[in-house]
PDB file of C-alpha atoms in Angstrom:
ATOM      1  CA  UNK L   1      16.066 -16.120  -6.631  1.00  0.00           C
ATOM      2  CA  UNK L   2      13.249 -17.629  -8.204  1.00  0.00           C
ATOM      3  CA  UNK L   3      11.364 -16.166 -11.189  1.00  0.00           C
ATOM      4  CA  UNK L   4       7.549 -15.867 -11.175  1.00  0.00           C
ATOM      5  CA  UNK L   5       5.843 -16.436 -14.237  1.00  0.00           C
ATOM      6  CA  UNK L   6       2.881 -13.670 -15.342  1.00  0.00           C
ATOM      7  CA  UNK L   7       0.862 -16.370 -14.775  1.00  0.00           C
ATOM      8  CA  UNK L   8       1.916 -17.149 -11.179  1.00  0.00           C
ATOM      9  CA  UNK L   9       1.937 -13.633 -10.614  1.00  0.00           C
ATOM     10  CA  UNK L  10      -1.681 -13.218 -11.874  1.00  0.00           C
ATOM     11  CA  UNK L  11      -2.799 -15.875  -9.798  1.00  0.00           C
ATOM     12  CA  UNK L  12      -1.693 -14.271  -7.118  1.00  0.00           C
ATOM     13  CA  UNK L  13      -3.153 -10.997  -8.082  1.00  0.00           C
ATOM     14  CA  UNK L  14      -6.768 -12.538  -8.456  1.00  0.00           C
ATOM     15  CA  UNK L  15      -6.312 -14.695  -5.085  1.00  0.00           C
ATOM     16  CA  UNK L  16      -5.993 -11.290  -3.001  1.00  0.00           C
ATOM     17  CA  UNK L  17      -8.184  -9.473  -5.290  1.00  0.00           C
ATOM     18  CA  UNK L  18     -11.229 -12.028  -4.264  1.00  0.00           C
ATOM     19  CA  UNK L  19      -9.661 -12.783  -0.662  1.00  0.00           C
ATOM     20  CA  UNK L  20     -10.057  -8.334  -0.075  1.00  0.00           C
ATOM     21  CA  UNK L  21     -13.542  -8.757  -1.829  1.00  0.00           C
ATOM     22  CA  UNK L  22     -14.946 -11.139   0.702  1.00  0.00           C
ATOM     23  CA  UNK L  23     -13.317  -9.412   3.379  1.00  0.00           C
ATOM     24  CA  UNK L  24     -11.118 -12.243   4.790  1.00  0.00           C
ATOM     25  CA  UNK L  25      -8.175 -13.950   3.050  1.00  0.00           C
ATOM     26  CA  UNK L  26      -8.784 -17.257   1.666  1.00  0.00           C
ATOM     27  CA  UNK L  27      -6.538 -19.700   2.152  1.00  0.00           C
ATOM     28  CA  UNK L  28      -3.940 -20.420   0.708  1.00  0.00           C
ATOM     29  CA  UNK L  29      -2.215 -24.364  -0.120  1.00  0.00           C
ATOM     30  CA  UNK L  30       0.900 -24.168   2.398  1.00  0.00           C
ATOM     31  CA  UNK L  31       3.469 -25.007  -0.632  1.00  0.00           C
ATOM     32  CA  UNK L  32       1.918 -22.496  -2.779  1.00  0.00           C
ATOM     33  CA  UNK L  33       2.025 -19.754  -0.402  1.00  0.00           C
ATOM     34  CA  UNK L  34       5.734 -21.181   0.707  1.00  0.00           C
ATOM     35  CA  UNK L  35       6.682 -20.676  -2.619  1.00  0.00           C
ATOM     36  CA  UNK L  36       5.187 -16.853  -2.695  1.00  0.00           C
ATOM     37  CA  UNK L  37       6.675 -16.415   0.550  1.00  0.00           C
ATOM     38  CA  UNK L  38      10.239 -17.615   1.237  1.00  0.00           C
ATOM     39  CA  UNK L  39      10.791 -15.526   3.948  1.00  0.00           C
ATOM     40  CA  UNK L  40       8.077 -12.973   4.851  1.00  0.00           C
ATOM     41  CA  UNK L  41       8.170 -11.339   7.620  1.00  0.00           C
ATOM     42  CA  UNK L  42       6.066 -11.356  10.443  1.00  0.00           C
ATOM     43  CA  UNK L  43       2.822  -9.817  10.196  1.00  0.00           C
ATOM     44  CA  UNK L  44       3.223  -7.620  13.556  1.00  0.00           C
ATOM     45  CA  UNK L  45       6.131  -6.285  12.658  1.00  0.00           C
ATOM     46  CA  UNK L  46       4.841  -4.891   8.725  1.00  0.00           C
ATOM     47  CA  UNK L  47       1.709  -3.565  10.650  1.00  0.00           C
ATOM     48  CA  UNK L  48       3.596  -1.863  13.300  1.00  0.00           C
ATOM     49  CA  UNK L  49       5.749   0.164  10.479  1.00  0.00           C
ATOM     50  CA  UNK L  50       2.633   0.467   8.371  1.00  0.00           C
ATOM     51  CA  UNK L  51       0.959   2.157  11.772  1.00  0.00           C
ATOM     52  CA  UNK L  52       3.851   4.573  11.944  1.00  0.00           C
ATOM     53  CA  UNK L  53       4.260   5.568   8.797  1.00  0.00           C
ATOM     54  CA  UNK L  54       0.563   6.112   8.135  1.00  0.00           C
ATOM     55  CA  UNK L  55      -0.224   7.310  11.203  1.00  0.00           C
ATOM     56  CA  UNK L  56      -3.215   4.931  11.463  1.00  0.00           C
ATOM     57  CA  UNK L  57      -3.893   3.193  14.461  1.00  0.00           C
ATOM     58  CA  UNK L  58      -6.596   0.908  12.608  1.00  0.00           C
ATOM     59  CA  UNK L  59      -5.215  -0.773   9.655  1.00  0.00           C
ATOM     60  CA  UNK L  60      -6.984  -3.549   7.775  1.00  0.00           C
ATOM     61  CA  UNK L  61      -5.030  -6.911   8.370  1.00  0.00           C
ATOM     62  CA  UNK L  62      -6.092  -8.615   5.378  1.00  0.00           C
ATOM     63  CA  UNK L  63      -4.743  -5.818   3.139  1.00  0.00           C
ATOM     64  CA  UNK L  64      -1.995  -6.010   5.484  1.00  0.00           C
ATOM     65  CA  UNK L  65      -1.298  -9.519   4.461  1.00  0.00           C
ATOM     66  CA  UNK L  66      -1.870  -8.725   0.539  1.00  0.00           C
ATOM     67  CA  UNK L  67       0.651  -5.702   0.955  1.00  0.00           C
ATOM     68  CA  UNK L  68       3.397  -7.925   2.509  1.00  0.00           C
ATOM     69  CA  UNK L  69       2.803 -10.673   0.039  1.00  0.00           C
ATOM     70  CA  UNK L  70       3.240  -8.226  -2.966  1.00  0.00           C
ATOM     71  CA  UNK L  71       6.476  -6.684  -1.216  1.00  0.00           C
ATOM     72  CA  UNK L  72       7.996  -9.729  -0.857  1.00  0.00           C
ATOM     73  CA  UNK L  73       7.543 -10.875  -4.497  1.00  0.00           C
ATOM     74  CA  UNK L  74       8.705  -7.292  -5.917  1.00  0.00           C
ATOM     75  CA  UNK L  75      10.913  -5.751  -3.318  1.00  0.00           C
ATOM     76  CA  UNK L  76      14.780  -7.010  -3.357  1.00  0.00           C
ATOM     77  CA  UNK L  77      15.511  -8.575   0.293  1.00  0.00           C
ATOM     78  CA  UNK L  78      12.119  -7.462   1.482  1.00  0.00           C
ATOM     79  CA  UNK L  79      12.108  -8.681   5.189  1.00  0.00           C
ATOM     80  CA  UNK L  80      15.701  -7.432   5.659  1.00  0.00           C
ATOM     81  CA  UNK L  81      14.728  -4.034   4.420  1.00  0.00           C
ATOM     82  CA  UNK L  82      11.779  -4.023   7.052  1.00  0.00           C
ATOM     83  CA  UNK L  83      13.931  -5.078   9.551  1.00  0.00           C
ATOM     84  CA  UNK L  84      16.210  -2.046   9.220  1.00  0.00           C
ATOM     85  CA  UNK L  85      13.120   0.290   8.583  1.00  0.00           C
ATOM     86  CA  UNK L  86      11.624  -0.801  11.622  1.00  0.00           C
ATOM     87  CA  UNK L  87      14.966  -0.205  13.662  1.00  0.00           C
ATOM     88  CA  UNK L  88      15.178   3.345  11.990  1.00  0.00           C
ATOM     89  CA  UNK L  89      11.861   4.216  12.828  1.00  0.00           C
ATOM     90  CA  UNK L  90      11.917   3.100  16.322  1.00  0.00           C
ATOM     91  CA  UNK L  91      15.491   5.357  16.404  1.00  0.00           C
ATOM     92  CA  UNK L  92      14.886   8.295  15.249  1.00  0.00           C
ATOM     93  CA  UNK L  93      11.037   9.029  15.788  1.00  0.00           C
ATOM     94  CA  UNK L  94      11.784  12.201  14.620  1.00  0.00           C
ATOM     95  CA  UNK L  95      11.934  11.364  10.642  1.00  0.00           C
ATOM     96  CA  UNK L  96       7.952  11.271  10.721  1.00  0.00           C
ATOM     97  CA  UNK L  97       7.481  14.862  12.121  1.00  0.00           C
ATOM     98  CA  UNK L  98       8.295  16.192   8.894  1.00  0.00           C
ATOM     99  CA  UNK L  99       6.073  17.603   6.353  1.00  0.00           C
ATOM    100  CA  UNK L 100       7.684  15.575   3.857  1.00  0.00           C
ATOM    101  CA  UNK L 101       8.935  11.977   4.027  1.00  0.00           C
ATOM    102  CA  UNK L 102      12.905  12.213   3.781  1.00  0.00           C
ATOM    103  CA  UNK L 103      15.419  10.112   4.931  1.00  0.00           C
ATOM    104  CA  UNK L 104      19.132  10.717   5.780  1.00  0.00           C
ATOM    105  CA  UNK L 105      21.590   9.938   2.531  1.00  0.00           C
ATOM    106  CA  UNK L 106      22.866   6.780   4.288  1.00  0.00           C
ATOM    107  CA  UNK L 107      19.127   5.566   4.680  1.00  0.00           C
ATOM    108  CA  UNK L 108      18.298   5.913   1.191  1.00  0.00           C
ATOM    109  CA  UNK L 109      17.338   2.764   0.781  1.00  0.00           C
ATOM    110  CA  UNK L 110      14.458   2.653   3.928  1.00  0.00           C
ATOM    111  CA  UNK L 111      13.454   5.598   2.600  1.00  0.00           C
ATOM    112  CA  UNK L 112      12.486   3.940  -0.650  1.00  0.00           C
ATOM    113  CA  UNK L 113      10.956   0.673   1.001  1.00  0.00           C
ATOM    114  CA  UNK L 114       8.964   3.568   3.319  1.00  0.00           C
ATOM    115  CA  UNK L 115       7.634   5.169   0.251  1.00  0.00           C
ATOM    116  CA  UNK L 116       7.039   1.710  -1.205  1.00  0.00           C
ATOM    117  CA  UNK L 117       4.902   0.883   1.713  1.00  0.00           C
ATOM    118  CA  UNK L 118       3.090   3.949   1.944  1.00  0.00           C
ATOM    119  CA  UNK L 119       1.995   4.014  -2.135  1.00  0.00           C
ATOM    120  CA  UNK L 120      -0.041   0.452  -1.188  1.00  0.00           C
ATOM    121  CA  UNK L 121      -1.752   1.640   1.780  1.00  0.00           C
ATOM    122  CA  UNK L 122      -3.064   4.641   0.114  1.00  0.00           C
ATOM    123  CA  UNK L 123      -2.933   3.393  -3.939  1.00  0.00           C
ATOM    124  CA  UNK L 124      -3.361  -0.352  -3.880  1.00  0.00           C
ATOM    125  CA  UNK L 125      -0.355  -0.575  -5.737  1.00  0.00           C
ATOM    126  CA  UNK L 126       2.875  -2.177  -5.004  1.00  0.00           C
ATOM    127  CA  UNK L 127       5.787  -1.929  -7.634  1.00  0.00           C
ATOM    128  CA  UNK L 128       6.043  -0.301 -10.867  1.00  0.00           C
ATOM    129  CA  UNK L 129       5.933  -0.993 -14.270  1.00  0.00           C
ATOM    130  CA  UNK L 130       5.591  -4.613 -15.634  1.00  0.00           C
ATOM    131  CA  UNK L 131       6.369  -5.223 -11.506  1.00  0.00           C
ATOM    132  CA  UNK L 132       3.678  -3.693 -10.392  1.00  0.00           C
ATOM    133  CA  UNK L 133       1.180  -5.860  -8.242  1.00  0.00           C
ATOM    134  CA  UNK L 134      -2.919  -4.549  -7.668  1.00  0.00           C
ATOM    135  CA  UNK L 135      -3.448  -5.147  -4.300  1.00  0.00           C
ATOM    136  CA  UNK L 136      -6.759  -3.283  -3.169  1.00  0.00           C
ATOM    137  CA  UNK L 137      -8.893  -0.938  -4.384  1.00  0.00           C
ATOM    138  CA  UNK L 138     -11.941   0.091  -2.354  1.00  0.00           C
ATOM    139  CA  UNK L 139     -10.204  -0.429   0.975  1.00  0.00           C
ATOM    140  CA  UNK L 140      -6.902   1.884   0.310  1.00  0.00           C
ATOM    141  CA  UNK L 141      -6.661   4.837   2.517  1.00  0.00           C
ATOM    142  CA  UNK L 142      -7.120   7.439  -0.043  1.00  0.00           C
ATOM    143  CA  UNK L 143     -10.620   5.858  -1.149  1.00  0.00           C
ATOM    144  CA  UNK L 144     -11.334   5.050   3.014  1.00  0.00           C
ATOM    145  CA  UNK L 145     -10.784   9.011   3.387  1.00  0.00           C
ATOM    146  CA  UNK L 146     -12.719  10.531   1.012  1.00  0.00           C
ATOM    147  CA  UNK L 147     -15.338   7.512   0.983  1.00  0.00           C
ATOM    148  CA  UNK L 148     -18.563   9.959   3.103  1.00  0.00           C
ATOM    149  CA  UNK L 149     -18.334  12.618   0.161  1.00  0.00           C
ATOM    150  CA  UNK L 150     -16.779  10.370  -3.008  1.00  0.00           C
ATOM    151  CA  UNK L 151     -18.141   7.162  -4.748  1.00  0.00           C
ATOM    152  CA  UNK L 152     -15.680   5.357  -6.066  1.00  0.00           C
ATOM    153  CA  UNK L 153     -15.894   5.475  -9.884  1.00  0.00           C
ATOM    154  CA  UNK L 154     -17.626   2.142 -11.079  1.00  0.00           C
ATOM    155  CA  UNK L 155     -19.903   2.062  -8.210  1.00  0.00           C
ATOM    156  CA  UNK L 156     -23.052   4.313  -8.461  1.00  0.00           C
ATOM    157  CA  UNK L 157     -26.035   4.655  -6.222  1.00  0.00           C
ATOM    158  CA  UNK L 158     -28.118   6.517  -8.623  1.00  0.00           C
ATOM    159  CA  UNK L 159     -29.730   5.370 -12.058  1.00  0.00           C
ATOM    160  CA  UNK L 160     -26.882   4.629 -14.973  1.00  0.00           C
ATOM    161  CA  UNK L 161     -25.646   7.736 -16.281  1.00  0.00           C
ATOM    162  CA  UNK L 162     -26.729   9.952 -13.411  1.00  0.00           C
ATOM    163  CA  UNK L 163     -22.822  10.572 -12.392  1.00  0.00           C
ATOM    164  CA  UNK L 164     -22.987  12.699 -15.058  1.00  0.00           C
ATOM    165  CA  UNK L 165     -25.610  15.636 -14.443  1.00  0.00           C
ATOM    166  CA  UNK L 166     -24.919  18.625 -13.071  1.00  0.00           C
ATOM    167  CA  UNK L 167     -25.201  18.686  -8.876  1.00  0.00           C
TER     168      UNK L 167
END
């Protein structure tokens, strides 16, 4: 396994940080993303999880493609572990009925990749810790469903300071 500098992973950070701020993602040298990449998985298959899980039928395919590159580079055996989330899910439909996300003992492991999945849809975050990865901010489900009634902090449309009187 190859280690990724904090530089490399900076760079990274910064390329999908601008690439979600334009709204398309820029591309990217072949042997630089090949090196970020070794073995992502496919696109359709990430967004068809991602659909189930969130149970979104309108995700945002450039965050889509941030979100699998930051999985792959923090996730152990990423595309393997989608793989066998995918088959569970299509299996046993039943698992997202439940109030709360919770996987059989024996599935512990899709379980966490699940979770893992879910916390950068709705945070923008992938990993933890010194692993963690900023993905998105503005276009993460929790900001997309409270974005009619909540302004994100940093962005104001009144006159600097007015956040702070009293509705």
């Amino acid at each position: 396994m190859k280690h990724y500098s904090r530089r490399r992973v900076l760079q990274v950070a910064g390329l999908v940080a601008l690439s979600n701020a334009a709204g398309q993602l820029l591309s990217v040298p072949s042997v630089f993303a090949a090196q970020l990449t070794p073995a992502a998985p496919s696109l359709a298959v990430f967004l068809r999880v991602s659909q189930q899980l969130t149970q979104q039928s309108q995700l945002n395919p450039t965050v889509a493609q941030a979100l699998v590159q930051a999985l792959n580079l923090t996730q152990k055996d990423f595309p393997a572990g989608l793989a066998q989330l995918d088959a569970l899910l299509s299996s046993q439909p039943a698992l997202l009925q439940q109030d709360k996300l919770v996987f059989p003992e024996q599935n512990a492991a899709s379980e966490k990749l699940a979770k893992s999945i879910l916390g950068g849809w709705y945070n923008g975050v992938v990993g933890k810790g010194n692993n963690a990865l900023y993905v998105t901010y503005i276009n993460t489900l929790a900001n997309q469903a409270v974005k009619d009634k909540v302004v994100p902090p940093g962005f104001s449309y009144g006159p600097c300071g007015s956040w702070a009187q009293q509705p």
